[in-house]
Tab-separated table of C-alpha atoms in Angstrom:
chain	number	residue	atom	x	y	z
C	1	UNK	CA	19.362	30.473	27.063
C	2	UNK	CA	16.335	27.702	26.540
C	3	UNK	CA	13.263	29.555	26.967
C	4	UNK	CA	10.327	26.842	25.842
C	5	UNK	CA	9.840	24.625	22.961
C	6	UNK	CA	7.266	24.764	20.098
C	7	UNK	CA	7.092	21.139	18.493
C	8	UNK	CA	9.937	19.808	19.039
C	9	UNK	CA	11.782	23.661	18.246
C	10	UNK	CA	13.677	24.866	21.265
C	11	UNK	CA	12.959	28.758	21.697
C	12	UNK	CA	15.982	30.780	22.971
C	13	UNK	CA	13.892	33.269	25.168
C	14	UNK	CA	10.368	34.160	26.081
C	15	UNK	CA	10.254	37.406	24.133
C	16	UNK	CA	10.016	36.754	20.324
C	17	UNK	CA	9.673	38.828	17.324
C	18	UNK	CA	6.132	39.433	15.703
C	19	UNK	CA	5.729	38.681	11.912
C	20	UNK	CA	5.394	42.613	10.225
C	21	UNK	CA	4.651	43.209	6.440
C	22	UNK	CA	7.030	45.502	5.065
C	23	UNK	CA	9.149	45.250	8.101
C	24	UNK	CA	10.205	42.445	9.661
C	25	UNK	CA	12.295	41.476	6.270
C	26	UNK	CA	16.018	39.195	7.004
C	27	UNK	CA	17.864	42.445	7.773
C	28	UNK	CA	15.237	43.391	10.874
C	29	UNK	CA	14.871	39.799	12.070
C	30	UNK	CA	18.767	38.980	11.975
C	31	UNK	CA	18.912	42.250	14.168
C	32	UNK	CA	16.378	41.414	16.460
C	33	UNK	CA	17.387	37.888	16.941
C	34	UNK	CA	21.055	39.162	17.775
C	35	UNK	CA	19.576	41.506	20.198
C	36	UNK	CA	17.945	38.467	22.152
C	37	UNK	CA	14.733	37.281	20.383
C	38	UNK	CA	13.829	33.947	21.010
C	39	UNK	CA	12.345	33.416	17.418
C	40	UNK	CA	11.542	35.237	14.657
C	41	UNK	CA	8.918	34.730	11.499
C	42	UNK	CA	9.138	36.122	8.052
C	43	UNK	CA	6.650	38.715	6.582
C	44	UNK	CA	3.396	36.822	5.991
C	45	UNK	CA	3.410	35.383	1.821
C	46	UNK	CA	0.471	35.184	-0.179
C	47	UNK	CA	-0.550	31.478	-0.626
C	48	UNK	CA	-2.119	32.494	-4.124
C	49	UNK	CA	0.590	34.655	-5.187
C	50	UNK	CA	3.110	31.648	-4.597
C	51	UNK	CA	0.782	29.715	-6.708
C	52	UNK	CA	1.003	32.533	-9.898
C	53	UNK	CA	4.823	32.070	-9.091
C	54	UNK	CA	5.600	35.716	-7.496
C	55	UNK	CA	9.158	36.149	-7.022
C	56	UNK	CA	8.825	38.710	-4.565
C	57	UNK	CA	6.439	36.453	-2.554
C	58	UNK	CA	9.370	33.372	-2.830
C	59	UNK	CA	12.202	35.756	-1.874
C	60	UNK	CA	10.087	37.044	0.968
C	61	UNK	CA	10.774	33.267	2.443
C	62	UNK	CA	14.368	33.353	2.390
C	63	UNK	CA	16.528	32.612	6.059
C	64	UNK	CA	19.993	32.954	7.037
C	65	UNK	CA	20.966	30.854	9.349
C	66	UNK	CA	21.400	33.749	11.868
C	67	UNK	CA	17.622	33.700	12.343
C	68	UNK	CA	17.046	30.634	13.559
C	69	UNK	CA	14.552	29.582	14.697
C	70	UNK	CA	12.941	30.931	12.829
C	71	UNK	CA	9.225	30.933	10.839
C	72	UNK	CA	7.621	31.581	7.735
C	73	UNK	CA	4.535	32.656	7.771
C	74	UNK	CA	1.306	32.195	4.881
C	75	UNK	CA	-2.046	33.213	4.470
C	76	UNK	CA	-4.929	32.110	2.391
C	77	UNK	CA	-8.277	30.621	2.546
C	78	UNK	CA	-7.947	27.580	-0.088
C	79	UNK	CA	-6.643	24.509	1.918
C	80	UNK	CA	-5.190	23.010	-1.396
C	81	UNK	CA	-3.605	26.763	-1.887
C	82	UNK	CA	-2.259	26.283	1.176
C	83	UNK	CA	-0.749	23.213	0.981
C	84	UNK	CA	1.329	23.955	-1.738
C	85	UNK	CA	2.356	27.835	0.110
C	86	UNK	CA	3.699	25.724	2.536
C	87	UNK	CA	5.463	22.804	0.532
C	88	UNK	CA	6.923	25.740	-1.239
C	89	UNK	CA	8.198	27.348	2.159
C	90	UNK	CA	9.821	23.963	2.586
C	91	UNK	CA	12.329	24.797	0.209
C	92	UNK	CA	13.988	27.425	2.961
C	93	UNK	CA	13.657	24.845	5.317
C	94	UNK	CA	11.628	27.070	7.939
C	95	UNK	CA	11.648	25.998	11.730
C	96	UNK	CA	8.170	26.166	11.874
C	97	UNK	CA	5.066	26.863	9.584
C	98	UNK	CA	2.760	29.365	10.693
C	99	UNK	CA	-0.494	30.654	9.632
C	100	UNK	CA	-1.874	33.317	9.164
C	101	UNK	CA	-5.697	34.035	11.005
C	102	UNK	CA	-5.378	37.508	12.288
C	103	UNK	CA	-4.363	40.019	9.470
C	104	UNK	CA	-6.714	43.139	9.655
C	105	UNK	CA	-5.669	44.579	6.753
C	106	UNK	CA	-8.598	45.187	4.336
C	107	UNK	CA	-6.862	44.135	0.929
C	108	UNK	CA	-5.756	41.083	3.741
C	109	UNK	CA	-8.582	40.584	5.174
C	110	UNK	CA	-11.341	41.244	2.619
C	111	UNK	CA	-10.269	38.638	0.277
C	112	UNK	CA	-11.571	36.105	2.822
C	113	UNK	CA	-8.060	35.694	4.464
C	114	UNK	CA	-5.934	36.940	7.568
C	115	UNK	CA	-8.815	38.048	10.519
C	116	UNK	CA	-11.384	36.985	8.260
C	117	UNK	CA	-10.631	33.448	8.730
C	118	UNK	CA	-12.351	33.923	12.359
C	119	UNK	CA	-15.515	34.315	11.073
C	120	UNK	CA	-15.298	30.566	10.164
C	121	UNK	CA	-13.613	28.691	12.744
C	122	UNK	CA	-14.389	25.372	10.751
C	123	UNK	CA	-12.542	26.661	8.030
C	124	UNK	CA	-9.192	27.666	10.205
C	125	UNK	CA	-9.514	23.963	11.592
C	126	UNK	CA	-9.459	22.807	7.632
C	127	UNK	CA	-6.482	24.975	6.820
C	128	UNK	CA	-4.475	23.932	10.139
C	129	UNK	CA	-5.304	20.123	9.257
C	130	UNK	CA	-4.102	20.378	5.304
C	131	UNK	CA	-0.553	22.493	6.531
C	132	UNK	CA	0.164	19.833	9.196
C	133	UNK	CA	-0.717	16.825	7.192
C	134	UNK	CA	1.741	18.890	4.721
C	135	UNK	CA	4.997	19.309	6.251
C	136	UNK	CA	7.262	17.953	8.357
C	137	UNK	CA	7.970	20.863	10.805
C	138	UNK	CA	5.359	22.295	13.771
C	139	UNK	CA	2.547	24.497	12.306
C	140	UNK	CA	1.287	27.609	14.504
C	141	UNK	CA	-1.505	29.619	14.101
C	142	UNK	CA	-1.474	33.580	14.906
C	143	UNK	CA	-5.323	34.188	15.890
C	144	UNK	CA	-7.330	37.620	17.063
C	145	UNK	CA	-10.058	38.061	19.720
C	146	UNK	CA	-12.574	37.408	17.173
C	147	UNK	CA	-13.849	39.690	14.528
C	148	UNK	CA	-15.668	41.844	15.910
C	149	UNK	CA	-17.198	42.065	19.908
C	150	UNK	CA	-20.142	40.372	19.189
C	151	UNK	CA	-18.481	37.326	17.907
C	152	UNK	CA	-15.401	37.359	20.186
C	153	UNK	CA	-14.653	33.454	19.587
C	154	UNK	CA	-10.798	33.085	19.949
C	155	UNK	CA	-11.052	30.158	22.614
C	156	UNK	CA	-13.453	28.332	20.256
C	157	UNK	CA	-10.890	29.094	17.025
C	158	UNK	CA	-7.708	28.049	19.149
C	159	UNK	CA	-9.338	24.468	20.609
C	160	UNK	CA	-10.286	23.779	16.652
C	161	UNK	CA	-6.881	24.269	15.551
C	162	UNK	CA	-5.496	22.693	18.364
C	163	UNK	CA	-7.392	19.417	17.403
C	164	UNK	CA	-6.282	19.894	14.093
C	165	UNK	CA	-2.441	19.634	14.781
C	166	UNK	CA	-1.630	23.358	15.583
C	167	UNK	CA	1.817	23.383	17.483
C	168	UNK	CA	1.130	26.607	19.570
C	169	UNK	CA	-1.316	29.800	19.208
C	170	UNK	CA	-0.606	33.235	19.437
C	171	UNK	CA	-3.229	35.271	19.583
C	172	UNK	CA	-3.679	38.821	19.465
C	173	UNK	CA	-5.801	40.368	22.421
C	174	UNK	CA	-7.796	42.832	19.905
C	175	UNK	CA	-10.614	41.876	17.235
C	176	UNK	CA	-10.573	42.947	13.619
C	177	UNK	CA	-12.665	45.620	14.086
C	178	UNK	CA	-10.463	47.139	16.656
C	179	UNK	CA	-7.645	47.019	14.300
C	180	UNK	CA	-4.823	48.561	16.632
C	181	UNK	CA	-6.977	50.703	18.713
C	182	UNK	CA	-7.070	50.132	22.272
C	183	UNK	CA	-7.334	48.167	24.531
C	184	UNK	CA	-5.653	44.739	24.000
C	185	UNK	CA	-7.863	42.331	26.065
C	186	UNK	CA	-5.470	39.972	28.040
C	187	UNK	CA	-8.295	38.356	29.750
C	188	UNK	CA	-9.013	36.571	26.321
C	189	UNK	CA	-5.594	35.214	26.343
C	190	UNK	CA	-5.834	33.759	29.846
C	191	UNK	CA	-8.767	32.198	28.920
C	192	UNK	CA	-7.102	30.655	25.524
C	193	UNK	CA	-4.071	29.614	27.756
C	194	UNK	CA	-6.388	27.750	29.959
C	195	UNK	CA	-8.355	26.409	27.409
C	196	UNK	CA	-5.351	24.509	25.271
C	197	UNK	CA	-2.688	22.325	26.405
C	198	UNK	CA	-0.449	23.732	23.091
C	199	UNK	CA	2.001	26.610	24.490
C	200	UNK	CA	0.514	30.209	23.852
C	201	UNK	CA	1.842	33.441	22.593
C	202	UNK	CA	0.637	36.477	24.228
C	203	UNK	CA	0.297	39.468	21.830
C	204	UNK	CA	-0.497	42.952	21.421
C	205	UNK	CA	0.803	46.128	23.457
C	206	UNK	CA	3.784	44.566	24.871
C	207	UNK	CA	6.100	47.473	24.806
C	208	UNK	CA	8.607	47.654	28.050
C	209	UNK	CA	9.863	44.540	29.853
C	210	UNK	CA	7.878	45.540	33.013
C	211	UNK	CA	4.654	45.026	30.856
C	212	UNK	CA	5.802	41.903	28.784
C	213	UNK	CA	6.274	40.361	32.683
C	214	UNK	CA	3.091	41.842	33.614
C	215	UNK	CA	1.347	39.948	30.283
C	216	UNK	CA	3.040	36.913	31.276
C	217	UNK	CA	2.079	36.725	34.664
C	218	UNK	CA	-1.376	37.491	34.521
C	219	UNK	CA	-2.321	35.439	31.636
C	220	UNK	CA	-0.160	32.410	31.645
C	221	UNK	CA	1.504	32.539	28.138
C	222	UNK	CA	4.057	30.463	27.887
C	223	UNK	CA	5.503	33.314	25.638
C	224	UNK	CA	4.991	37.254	24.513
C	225	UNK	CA	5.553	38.349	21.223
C	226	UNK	CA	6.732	41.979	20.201
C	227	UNK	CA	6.068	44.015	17.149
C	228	UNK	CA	5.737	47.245	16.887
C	229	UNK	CA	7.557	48.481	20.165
C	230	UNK	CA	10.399	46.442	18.553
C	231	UNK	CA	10.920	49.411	15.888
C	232	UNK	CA	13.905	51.249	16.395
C	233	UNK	CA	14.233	49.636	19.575
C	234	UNK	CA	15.674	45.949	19.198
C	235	UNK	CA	17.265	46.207	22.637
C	236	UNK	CA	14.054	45.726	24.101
C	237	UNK	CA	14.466	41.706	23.680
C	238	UNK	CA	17.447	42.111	25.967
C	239	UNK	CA	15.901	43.746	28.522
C	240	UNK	CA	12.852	41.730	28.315
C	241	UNK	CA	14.811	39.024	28.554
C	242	UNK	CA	17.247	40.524	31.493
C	243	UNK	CA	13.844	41.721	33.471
C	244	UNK	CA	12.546	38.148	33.759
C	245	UNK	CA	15.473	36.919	34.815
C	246	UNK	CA	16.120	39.543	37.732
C	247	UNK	CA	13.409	41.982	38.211
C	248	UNK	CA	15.850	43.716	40.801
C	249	UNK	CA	18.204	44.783	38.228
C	250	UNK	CA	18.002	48.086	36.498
C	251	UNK	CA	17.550	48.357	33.060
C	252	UNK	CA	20.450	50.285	31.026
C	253	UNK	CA	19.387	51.728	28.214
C	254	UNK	CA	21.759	51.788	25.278
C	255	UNK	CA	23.686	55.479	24.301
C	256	UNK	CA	22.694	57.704	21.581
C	257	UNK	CA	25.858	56.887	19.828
C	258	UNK	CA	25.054	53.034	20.322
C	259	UNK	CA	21.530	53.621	19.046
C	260	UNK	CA	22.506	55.491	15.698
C	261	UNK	CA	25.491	52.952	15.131
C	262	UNK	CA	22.469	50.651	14.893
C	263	UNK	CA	20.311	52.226	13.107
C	264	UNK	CA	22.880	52.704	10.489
C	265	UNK	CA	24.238	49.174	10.625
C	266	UNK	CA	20.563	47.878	10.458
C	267	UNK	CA	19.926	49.962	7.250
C	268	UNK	CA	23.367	49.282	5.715
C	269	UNK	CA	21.946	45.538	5.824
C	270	UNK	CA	18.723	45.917	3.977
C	271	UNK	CA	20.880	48.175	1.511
C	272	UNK	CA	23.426	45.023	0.724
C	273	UNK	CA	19.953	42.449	0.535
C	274	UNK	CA	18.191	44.824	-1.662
C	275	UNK	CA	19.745	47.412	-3.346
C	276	UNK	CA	19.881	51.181	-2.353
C	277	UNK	CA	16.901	52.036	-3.567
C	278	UNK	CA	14.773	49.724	-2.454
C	279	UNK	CA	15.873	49.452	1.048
C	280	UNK	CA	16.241	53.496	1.658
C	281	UNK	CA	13.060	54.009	0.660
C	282	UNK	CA	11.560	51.282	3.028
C	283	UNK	CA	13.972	52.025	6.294
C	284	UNK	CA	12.332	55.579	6.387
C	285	UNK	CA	9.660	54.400	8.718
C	286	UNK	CA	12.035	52.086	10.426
C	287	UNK	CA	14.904	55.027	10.994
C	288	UNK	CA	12.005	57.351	12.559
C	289	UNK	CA	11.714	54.589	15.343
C	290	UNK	CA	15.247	55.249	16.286
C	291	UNK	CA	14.785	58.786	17.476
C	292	UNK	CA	11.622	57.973	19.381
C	293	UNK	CA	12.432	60.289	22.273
C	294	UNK	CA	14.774	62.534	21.257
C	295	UNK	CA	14.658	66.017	21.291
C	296	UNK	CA	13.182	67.844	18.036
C	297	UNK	CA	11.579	64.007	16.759
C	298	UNK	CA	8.942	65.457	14.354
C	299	UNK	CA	11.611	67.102	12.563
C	300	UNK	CA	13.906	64.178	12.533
C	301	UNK	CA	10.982	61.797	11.512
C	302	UNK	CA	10.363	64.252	8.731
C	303	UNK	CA	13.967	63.968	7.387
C	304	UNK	CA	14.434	60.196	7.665
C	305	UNK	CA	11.048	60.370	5.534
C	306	UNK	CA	13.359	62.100	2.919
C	307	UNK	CA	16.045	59.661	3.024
C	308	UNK	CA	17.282	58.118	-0.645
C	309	UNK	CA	21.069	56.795	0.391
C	310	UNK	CA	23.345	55.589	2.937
C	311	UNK	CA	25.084	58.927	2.379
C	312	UNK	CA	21.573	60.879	3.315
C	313	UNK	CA	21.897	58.485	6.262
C	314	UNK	CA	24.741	58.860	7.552
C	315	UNK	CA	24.063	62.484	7.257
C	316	UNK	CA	21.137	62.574	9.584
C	317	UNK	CA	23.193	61.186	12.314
C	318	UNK	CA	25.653	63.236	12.442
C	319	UNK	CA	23.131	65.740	12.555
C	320	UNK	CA	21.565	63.817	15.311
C	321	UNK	CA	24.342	63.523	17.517
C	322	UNK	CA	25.687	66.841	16.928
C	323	UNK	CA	22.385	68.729	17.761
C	324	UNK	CA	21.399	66.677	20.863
C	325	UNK	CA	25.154	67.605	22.946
């Protein structure tokens, strides 16, 4: 299924995966691509961290071939910085390049990088320029409403880094300030889409295939990109994907049993790419999105926040599927 093309990089659907520190690591982003994502990008990598030669940051770039297409994703506010982050990402040979502009994290953000970047829309034209001049693949940009309401400048942002050579935008319908608090402004990202002739990513609050054709509709986006909702919920591409292809159809959710085999397969993953304790301790927060909706959920979520081995795992589901017959 052909869904678009960024560049000259042919998407395989219209619902992608978002870019999620601490989450979307190879493990989560082969799953999700599996599931039906049309493209996928890597936790977002220090640009100055690559440059003090962080192993952690250069293993955050790595891609299996089961990802593709797939991104990688900097951040920074140094141009030459930059330019070397993404000759660097090179190495993995990445699909496409993106960049970082929306981050509202304040160790992100305060260090004159991620959301702050919108405060100087020269600047994020500047970075855009030195990455494209850089590499050899299409470079994105992932953009918010602005940073704050009184300087809501996202159109003015996306047209500078269009001239500069960006690929595509995605932007984020919610300003810094906001941070995830509602509501997502969609109006902003009808008025980027009609303001650039680069395809746009619609983002923020997608969380059901009814809304992510309701996003798409109203604002134009050539594509929608999930995050959060995606969290112990994967199938959600799928449906996406099935939903704009035949709105008539129902949607079939998957079993508990399918859901848990999942969850445990998914964990089992990040387990074999980084070691038991490592990856138990980080799936806690991804194992509580599986039981989203099930009965007694606050007292699952508090045992998967307890969670130290695959054997504690596989524990809890038994438990699961025992107590909800």
């Amino acid at each position: 299924m052909t869904a678009g093309m960024i560049g000259g990089v042919v998407l395989r659907s219209k619902a992608l995966l978002a870019p999620m520190a601490g989450v979307s690591d190879r493990a989560y982003r082969e799953l999700c691509m599996a599931m039906g994502a049309g493209y996928c990008v890597s936790e977002m990598v220090s640009s100055k961290a690559l440059s003090f030669g962080s192993k952690k940051s250069v293993e955050l770039m790595e891609i299996d071939n089961s990802e593709r297409p797939c991104g990688i994703q900097i951040f920074g506010d140094d141009p030459l910085c930059m330019v070397q982050a993404a000759e660097s990402a090179m190495a993995n040979k990445p699909d496409i390049i993106d960049i970082n502009m929306g981050c509202p994290a304040p160790k992100i953000s305060g260090s004159g990088s991620g959301s702050a970047l919108m405060r100087d829309p020269a600047l994020c034209g500047r970075l855009t320029e030195a990455v494209v001049r850089a590499v050899d693949v299409p470079v994105t940009v992932k953009i918010r409403k602005g940073w704050d309401d009184s300087t809501v400048n996202a159109v003015e942002v996306a047209k500078i880094c269009e001239q500069a050579g960006a690929a595509a935008i995605t932007i984020h319908g919610r300003t810094r300030q906001q941070f995830y608090k509602p509501p997502v402004d969609y109006d902003i990202i009808k008025l980027v889409k009609q303001s650039v002739s680069v395809p746009v990513i619609a983002n923020g609050d997608i969380d059901s295939a009814k809304k992510a054709k309701q996003v798409l509709d109203y604002t134009g986006a050539d594509f929608v990109m999930i995050g959060r909702a995606s969290m112990g919920d994967p199938w959600l591409f799928a449906q996406i994907n099935a939903f704009l292809d035949d709105p008539s159809q129902p949607l079939v959710p998957p079993s508990l049993e399918e859901k848990l085999d999942v969850m445990v397969a998914h964990v089992a993953k990040m387990v074999a790419y980084k070691g038991e304790y490592i990856a138990m301790r980080q799936a806690r927060k991804l194992v509580m999105g599986y039981f989203k909706g099930l009965r007694g959920a606050a007292s699952l979520r508090n045992d998967a926040g307890k969670l130290e081995t695959m054997d504690d795992l596989l524990r809890l589901k038994h438990q699961v599927l025992t107590a909800q017959r």
